[in-house]
Short mmCIF file of C-alpha atoms in Angstrom, two decimals:
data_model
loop_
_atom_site.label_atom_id
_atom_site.label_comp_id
_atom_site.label_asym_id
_atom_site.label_seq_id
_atom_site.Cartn_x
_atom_site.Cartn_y
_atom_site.Cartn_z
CA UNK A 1 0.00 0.00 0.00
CA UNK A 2 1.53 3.83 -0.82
CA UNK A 3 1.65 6.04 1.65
CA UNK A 4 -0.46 9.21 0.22
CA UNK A 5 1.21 11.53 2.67
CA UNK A 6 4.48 10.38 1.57
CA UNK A 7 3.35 9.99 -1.79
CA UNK A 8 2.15 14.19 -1.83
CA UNK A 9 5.33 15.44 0.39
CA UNK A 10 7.47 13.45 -2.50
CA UNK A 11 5.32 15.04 -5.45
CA UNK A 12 5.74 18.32 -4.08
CA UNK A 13 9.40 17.81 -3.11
CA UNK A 14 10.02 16.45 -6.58
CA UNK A 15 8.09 19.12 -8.77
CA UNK A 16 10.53 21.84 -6.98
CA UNK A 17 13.91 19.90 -7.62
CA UNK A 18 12.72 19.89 -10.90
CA UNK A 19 11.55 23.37 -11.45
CA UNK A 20 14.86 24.43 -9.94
CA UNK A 21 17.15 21.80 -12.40
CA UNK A 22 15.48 21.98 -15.39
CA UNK A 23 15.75 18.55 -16.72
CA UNK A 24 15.08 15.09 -16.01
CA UNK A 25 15.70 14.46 -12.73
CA UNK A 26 15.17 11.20 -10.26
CA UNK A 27 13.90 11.94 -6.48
CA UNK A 28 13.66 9.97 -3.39
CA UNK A 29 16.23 7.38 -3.58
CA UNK A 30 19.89 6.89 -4.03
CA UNK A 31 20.05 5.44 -7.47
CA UNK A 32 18.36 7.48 -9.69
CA UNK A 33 15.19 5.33 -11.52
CA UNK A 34 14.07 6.15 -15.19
CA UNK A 35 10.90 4.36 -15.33
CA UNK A 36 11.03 5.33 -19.29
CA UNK A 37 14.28 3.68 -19.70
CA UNK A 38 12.45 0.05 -19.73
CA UNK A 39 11.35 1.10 -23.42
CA UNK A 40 14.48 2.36 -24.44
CA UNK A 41 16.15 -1.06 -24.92
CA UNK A 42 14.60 -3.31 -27.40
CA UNK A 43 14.48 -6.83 -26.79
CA UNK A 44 16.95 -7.39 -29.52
CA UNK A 45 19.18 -5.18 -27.76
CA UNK A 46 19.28 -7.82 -24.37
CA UNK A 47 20.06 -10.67 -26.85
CA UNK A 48 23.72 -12.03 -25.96
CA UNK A 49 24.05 -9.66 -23.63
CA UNK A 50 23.36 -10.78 -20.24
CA UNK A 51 26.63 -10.52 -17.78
CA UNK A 52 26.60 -13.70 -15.68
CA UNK A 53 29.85 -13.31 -13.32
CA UNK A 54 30.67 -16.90 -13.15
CA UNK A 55 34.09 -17.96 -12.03
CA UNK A 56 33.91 -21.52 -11.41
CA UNK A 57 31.71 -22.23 -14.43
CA UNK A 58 28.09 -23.90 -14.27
CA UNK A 59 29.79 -27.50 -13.43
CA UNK A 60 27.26 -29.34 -11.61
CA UNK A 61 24.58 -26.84 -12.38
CA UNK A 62 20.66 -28.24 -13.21
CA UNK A 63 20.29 -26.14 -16.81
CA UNK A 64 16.76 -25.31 -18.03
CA UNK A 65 13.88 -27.65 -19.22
CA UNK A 66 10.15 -27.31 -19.23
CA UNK A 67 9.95 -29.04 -16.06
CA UNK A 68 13.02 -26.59 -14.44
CA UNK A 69 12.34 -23.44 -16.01
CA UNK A 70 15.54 -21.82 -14.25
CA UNK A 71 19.05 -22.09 -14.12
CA UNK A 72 20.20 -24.09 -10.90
CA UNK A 73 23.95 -22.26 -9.87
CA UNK A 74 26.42 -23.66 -7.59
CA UNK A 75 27.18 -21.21 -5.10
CA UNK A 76 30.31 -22.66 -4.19
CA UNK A 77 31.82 -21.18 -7.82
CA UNK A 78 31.67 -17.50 -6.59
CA UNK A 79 30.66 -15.12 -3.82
CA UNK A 80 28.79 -12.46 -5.77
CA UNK A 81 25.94 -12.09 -8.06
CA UNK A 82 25.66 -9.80 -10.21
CA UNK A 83 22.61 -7.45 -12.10
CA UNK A 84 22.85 -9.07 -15.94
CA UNK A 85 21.93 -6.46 -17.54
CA UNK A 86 20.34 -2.73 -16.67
CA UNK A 87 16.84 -2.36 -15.04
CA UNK A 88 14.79 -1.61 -12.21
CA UNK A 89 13.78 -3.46 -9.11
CA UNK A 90 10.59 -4.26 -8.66
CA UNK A 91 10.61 -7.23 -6.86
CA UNK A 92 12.80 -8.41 -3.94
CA UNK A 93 11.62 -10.46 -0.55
CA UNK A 94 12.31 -14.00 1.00
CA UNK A 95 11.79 -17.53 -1.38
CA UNK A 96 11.84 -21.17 -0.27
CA UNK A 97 16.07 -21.09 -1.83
CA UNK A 98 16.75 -17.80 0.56
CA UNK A 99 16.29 -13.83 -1.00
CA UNK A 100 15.33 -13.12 -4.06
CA UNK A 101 15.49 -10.37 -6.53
CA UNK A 102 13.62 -9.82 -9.73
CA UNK A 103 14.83 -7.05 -11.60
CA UNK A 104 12.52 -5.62 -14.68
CA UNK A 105 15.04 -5.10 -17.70
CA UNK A 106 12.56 -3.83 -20.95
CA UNK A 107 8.90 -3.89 -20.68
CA UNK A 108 9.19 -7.76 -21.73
CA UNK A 109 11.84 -9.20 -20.14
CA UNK A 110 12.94 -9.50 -16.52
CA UNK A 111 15.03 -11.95 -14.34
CA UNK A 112 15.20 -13.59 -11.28
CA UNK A 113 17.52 -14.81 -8.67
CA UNK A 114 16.91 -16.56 -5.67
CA UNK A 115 19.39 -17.66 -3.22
CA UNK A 116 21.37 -15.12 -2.45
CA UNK A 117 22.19 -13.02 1.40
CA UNK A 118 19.59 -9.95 2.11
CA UNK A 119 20.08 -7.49 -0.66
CA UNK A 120 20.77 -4.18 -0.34
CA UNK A 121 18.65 -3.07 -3.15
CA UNK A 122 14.95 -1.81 -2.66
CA UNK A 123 12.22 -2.09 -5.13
CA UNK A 124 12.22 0.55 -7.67
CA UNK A 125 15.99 1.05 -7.27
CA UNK A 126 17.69 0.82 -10.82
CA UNK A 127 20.89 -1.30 -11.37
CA UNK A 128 23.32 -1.42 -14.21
CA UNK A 129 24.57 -3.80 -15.89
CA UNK A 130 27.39 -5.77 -14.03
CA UNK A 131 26.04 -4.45 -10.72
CA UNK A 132 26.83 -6.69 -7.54
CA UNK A 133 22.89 -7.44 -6.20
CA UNK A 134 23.69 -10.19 -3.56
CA UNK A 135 25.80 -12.10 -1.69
CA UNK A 136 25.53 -16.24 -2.55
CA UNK A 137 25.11 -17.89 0.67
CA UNK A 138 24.03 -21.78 1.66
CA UNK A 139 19.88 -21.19 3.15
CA UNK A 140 18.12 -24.14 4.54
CA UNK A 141 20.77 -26.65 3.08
CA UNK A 142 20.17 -25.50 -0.51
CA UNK A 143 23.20 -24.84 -2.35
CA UNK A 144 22.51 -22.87 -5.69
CA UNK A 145 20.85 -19.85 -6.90
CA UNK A 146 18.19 -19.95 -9.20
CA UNK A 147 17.89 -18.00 -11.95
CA UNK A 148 15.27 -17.45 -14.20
CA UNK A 149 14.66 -15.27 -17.27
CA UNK A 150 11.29 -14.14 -17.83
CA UNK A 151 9.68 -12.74 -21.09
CA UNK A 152 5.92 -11.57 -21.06
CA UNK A 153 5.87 -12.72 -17.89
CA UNK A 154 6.63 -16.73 -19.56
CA UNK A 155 9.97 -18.44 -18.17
CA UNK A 156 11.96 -19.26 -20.99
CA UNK A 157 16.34 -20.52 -21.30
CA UNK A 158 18.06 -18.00 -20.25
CA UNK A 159 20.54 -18.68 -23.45
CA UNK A 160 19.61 -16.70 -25.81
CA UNK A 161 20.50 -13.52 -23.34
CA UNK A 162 23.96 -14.73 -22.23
CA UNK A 163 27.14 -12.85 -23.69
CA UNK A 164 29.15 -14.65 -25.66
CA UNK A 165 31.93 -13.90 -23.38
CA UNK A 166 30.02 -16.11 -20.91
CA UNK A 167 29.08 -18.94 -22.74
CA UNK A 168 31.80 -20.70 -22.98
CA UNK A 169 32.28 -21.01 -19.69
CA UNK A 170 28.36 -22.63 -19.34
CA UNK A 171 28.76 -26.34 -19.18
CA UNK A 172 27.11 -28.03 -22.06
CA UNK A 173 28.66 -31.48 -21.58
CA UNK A 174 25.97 -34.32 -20.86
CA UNK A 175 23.88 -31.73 -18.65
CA UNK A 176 22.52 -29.45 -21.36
CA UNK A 177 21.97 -26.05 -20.62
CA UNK A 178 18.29 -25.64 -22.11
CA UNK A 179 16.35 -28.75 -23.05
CA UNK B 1 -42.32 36.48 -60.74
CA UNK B 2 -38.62 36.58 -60.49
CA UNK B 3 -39.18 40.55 -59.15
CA UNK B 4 -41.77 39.37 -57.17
CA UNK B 5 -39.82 36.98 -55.26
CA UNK B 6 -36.78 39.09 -54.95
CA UNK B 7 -39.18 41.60 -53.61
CA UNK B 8 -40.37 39.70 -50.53
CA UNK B 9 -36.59 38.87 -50.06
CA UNK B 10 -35.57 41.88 -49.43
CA UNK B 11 -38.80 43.06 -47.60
CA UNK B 12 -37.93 40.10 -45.58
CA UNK B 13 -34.82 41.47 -44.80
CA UNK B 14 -35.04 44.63 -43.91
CA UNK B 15 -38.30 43.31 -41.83
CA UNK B 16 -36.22 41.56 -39.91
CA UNK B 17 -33.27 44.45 -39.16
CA UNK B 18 -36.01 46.78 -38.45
CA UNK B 19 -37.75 44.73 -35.93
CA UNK B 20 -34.54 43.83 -34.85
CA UNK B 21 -33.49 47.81 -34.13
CA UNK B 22 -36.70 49.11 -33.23
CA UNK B 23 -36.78 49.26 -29.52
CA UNK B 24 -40.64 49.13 -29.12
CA UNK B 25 -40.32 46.05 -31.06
CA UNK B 26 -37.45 44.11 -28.85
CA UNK B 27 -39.46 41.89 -26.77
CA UNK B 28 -40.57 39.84 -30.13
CA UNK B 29 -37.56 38.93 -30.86
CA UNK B 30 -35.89 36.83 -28.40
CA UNK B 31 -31.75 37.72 -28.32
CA UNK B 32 -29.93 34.16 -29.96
CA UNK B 33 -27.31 32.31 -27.76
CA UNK B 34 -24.49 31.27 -28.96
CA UNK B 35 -22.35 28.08 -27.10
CA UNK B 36 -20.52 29.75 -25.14
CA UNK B 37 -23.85 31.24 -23.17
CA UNK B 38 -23.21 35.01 -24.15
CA UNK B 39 -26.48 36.66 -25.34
CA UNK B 40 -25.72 38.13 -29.13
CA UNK B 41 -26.66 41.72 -29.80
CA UNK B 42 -30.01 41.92 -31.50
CA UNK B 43 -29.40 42.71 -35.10
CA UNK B 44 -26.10 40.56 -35.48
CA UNK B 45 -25.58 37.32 -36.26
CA UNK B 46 -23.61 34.54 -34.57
CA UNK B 47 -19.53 34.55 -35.65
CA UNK B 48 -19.62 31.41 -38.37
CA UNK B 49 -16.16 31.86 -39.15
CA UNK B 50 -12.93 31.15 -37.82
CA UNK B 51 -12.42 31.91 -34.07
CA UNK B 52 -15.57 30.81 -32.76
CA UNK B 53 -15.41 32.05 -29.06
CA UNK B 54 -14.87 35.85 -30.53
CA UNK B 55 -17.61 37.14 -28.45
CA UNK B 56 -17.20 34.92 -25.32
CA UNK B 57 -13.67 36.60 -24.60
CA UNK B 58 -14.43 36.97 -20.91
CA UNK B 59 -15.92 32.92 -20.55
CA UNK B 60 -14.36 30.36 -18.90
CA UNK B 61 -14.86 26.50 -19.50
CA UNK B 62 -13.94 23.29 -17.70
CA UNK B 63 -13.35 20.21 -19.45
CA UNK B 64 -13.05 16.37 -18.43
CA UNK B 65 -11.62 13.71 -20.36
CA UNK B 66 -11.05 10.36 -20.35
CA UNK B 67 -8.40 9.14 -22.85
CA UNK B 68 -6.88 5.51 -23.51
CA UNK B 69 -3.04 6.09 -24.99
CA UNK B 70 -1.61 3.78 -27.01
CA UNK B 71 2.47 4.24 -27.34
CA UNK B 72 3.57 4.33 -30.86
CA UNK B 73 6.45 2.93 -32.73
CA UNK B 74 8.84 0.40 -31.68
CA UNK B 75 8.51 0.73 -28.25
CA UNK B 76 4.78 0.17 -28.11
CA UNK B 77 5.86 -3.90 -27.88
CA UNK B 78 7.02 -2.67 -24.18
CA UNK B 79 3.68 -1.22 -22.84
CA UNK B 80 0.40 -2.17 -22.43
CA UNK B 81 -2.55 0.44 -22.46
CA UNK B 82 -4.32 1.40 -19.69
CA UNK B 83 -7.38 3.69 -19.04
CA UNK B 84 -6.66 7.61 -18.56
CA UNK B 85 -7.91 10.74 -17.89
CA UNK B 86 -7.37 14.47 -18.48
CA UNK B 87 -8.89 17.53 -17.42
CA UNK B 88 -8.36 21.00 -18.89
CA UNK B 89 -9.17 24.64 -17.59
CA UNK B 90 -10.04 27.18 -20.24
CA UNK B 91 -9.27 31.07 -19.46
CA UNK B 92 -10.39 34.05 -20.43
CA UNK B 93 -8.80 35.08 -24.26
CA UNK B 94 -5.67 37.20 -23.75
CA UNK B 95 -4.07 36.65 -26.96
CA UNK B 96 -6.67 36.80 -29.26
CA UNK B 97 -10.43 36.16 -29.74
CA UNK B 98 -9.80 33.36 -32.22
CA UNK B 99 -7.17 31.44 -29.90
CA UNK B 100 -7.92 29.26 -26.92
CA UNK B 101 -5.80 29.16 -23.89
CA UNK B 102 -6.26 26.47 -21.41
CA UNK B 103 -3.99 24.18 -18.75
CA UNK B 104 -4.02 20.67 -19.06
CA UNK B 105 -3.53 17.91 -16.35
CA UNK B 106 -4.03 14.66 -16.55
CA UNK B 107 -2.71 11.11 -15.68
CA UNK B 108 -1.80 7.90 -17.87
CA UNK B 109 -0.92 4.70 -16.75
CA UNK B 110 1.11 1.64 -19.32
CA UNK B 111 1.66 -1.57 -18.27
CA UNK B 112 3.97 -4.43 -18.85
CA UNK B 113 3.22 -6.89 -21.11
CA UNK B 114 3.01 -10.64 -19.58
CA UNK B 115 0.52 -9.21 -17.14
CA UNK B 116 2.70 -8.38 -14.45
CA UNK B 117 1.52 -5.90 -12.01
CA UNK B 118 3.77 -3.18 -12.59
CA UNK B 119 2.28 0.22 -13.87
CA UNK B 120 4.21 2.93 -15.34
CA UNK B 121 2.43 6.12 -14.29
CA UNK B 122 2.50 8.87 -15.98
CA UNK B 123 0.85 13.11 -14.78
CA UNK B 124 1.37 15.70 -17.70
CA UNK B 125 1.22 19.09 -16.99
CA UNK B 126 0.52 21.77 -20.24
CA UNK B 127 0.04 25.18 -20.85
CA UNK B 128 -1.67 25.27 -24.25
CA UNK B 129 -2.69 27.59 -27.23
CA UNK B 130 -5.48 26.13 -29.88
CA UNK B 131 -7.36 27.63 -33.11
CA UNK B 132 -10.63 26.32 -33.07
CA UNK B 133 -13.35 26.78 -36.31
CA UNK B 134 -16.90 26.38 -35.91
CA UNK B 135 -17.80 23.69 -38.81
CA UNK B 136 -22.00 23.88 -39.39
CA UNK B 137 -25.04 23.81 -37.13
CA UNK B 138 -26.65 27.11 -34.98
CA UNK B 139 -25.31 28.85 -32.56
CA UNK B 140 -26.36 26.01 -29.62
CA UNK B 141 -26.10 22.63 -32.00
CA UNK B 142 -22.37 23.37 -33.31
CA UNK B 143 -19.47 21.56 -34.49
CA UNK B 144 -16.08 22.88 -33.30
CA UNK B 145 -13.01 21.67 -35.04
CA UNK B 146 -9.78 22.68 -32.65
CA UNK B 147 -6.15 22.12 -33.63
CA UNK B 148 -4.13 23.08 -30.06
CA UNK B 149 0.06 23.30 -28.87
CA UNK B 150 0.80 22.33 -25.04
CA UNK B 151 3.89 22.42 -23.92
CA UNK B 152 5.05 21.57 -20.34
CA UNK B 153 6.06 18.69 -18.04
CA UNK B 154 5.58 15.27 -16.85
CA UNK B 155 6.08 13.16 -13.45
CA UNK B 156 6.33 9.53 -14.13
CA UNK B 157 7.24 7.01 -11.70
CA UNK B 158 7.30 2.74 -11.74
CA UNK B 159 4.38 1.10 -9.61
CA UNK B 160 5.37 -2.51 -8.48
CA UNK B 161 3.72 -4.36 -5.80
CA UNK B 162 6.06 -3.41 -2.56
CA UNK B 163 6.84 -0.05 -3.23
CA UNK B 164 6.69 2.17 0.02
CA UNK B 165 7.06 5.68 -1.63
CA UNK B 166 7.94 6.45 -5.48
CA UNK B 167 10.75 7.35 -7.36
CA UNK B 168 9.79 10.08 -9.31
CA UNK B 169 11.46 11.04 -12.63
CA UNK B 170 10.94 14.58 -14.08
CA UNK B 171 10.34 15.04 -18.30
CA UNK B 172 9.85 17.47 -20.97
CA UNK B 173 6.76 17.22 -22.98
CA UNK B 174 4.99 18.17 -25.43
CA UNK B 175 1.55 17.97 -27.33
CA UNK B 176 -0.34 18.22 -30.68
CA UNK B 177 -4.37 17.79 -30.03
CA UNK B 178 -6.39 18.26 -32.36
CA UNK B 179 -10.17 17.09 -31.70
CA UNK B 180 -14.00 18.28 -32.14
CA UNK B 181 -16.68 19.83 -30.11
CA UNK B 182 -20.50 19.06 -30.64
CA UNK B 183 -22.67 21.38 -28.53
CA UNK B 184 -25.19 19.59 -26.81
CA UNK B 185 -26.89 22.83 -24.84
CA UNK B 186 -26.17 26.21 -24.42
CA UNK B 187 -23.57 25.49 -21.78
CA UNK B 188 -22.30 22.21 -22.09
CA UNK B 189 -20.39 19.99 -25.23
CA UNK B 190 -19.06 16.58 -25.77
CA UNK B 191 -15.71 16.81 -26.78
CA UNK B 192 -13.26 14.11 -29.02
CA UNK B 193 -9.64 14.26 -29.51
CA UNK B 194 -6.69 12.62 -30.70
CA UNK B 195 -4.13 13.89 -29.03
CA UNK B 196 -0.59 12.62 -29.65
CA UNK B 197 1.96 13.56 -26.54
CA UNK B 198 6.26 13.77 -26.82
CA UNK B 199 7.72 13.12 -23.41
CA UNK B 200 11.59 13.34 -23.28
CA UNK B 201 14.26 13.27 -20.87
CA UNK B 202 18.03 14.97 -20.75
CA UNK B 203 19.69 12.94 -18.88
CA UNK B 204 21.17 9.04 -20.48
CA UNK B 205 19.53 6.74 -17.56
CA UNK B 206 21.27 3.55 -17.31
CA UNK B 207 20.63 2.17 -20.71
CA UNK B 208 23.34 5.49 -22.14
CA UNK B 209 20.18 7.01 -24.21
CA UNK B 210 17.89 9.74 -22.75
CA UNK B 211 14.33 8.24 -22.41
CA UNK B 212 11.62 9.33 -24.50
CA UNK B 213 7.95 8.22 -24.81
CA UNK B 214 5.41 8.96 -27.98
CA UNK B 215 1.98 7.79 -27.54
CA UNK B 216 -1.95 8.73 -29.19
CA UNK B 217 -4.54 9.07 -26.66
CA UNK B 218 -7.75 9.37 -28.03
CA UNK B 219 -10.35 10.88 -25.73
CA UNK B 220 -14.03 11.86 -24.73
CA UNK B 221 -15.11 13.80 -22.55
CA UNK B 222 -17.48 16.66 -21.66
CA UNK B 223 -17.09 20.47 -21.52
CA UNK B 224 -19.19 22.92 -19.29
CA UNK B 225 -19.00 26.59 -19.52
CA UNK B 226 -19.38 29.11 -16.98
#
């Protein structure tokens, strides 16, 4: 529920900063949120581009299939996740695999990861590409991250997005990586 | 019979201007309207031409809208369309008898495809300028055809289920609206317009382009003058 008190003081705050700067201009939170800029990038433009920091490659990962829509990660391959590409929060809270974070990257597509420590993002704080979201840490005896690309809302492999400077390093051996 | 007919005509005529100017005569002829409400002078005849709120200088009008905008070109595969509304204040001419000046404020809302719950939400703010031309009908049954300028502002902020307070984002914009106006009574009109709004931003958000938004919001809505 929005505060409407909060939501006026804001407004009004807002309306001045603006006024006095002329220009676009984010209030009321430490990264600055264009909620335009999810129609700026085409969904062309997020093909083969997704940053996934993976140092210890996907061995012994669960890759995608209609019955796993999601990447399964082992966290013990690296300590950080990071944003894959540029977008806007607008989902973060507790899952059954530990904190999640979906971040909104065009108007179609958005992704998901689940698994990783309390982040210190908020929801409808924007992130850029290559931007460390989370912490990987062990929850409830579960150790990967889940991640999940979503477009219209449908799950679908996440790689079509992945840069081709990542893909090598996706194991494709007798695990497949989408099925 | 040609003479005879033009004869009448112009008896006709000059019937009518004298009744019309002889002051023992003036309660027969009750004084016309026009839309705007103002009472035209006996003996002249409602303005048909262009500018047709010439003799309601000093009226004001109100006008409610609701709209349903529809983002153009290739970004229109990133929004959905939601229901809108707008509401505009006219003010007294200043500039000139033939051209409108009114504020505009309003609110539109996009979603994102996949039927998420996140809302893009959009308030424009315009000061505007409009030529309007009164097409056919009398003085209370017209047809208004308006071509108008805005220029101003917009707040826009992203809606997501968990937000505690917004993030709002300041924008340039712009509008072209033209539209019609059917009179219905002496005070009040349905209005239609198409108007077609430019929101842009200055500074490169994380994506490295400046945002910018073009959408066509057609509309209805009522107008009431007071």
């Amino acid at each position: 529920m929005v505060n409407l008190y909060r939501v006026r003081t804001r407004i009004l705050s807002c309306a001045l900063a603006i006024l006095l700067n002329a220009g676009t201009l984010g209030c009321g939170s430490q990264n600055q949120v264009d909620p335009l800029s999810l129609g700026e990038t085409s969904l062309t433009d997020m093909l083969y581009n997704f940053s996934l920091n993976v140092t210890g490659g996907f061995a012994g990962s669960v890759g995608y299939s209609a019955s796993h829509p999601y990447w399964s990660i082992p966290t013990n391959s690296f300590t950080t996740f990071v944003s894959p590409a540029a977008g806007i929060v607008v989902e973060s809270g507790l899952g059954s695999r530990g904190y999640f974070v979906k971040i909104q990257h065009t108007g179609r597509l958005a992704t998901r990861i689940e698994g990783i420590g309390l982040p210190t993002l908020r929801i409808g704080d924007s992130v850029a590409r290559g931007q460390t979201i989370g912490n990987l840490v062990g929850f409830s005896g579960y150790d990967f991250v889940d991640f999940y690309v979503f477009l219209d809302g449908v799950s679908v492999c996440p790689m079509s997005f992945v840069h081709s400077s990542f893909r090598s390093t996706i194991f494709t051996g007798s695990l497949q990586a989408c099925q | 019979m040609i003479s005879i007919l033009f004869a009448l005509l112009s008896f006709g005529t000059f019937a009518s201007s004298a009744l019309a100017q002889d002051p023992d005569l003036q309660p027969l002829v009750t004084p016309k309207k026009t839309l705007s409400g103002k009472k035209v002078p006996l003996g002249d005849t409602p303005d048909t031409g262009v500018g047709a709120q010439e003799e309601s200088s000093e009226k004001m009008a109100v006008e409610i809208e609701g709209a349903f905008p529809v983002v153009l070109g290739v970004k229109a595969q990133n929004y959905t369309s939601q229901l809108g509304g707008m509401a505009h204040f006219y003010l007294p001419h200043f500039i000139s008898p033939f051209v409108d000046n009114y504020f505009s404020a309003g609110y539109q809302g996009f979603g994102l495809p996949g039927g998420s719950n996140i809302t893009v939400r959009i308030f424009p703010i315009f000061a505007n300028l409009a030529l309007s031309s009164r097409l056919s009908g009398s003085s209370d049954r017209s047809m208004i055809a308006s071509i108008g300028v805005g220029v101003g502002g917009a707040l826009a902020y992203l809606d997501t289920p968990g937000l505690v307070a917004p993030n709002l984002t300041g924008y340039f914009a712009t509008q072209i609206r033209p539209g019609f106006e059917f009179g219905v009574s002496e005070m009040v009109s349905i209005t239609a317009h198409t108007p077609v709004l430019f929101l842009f931003g200055m500074n490169n958000g994380s994506t490295g382009r400046a945002s910018s938004l073009i959408y066509l919001m057609p509309t209805l809505g009522a107008k009431v003058y007071f």
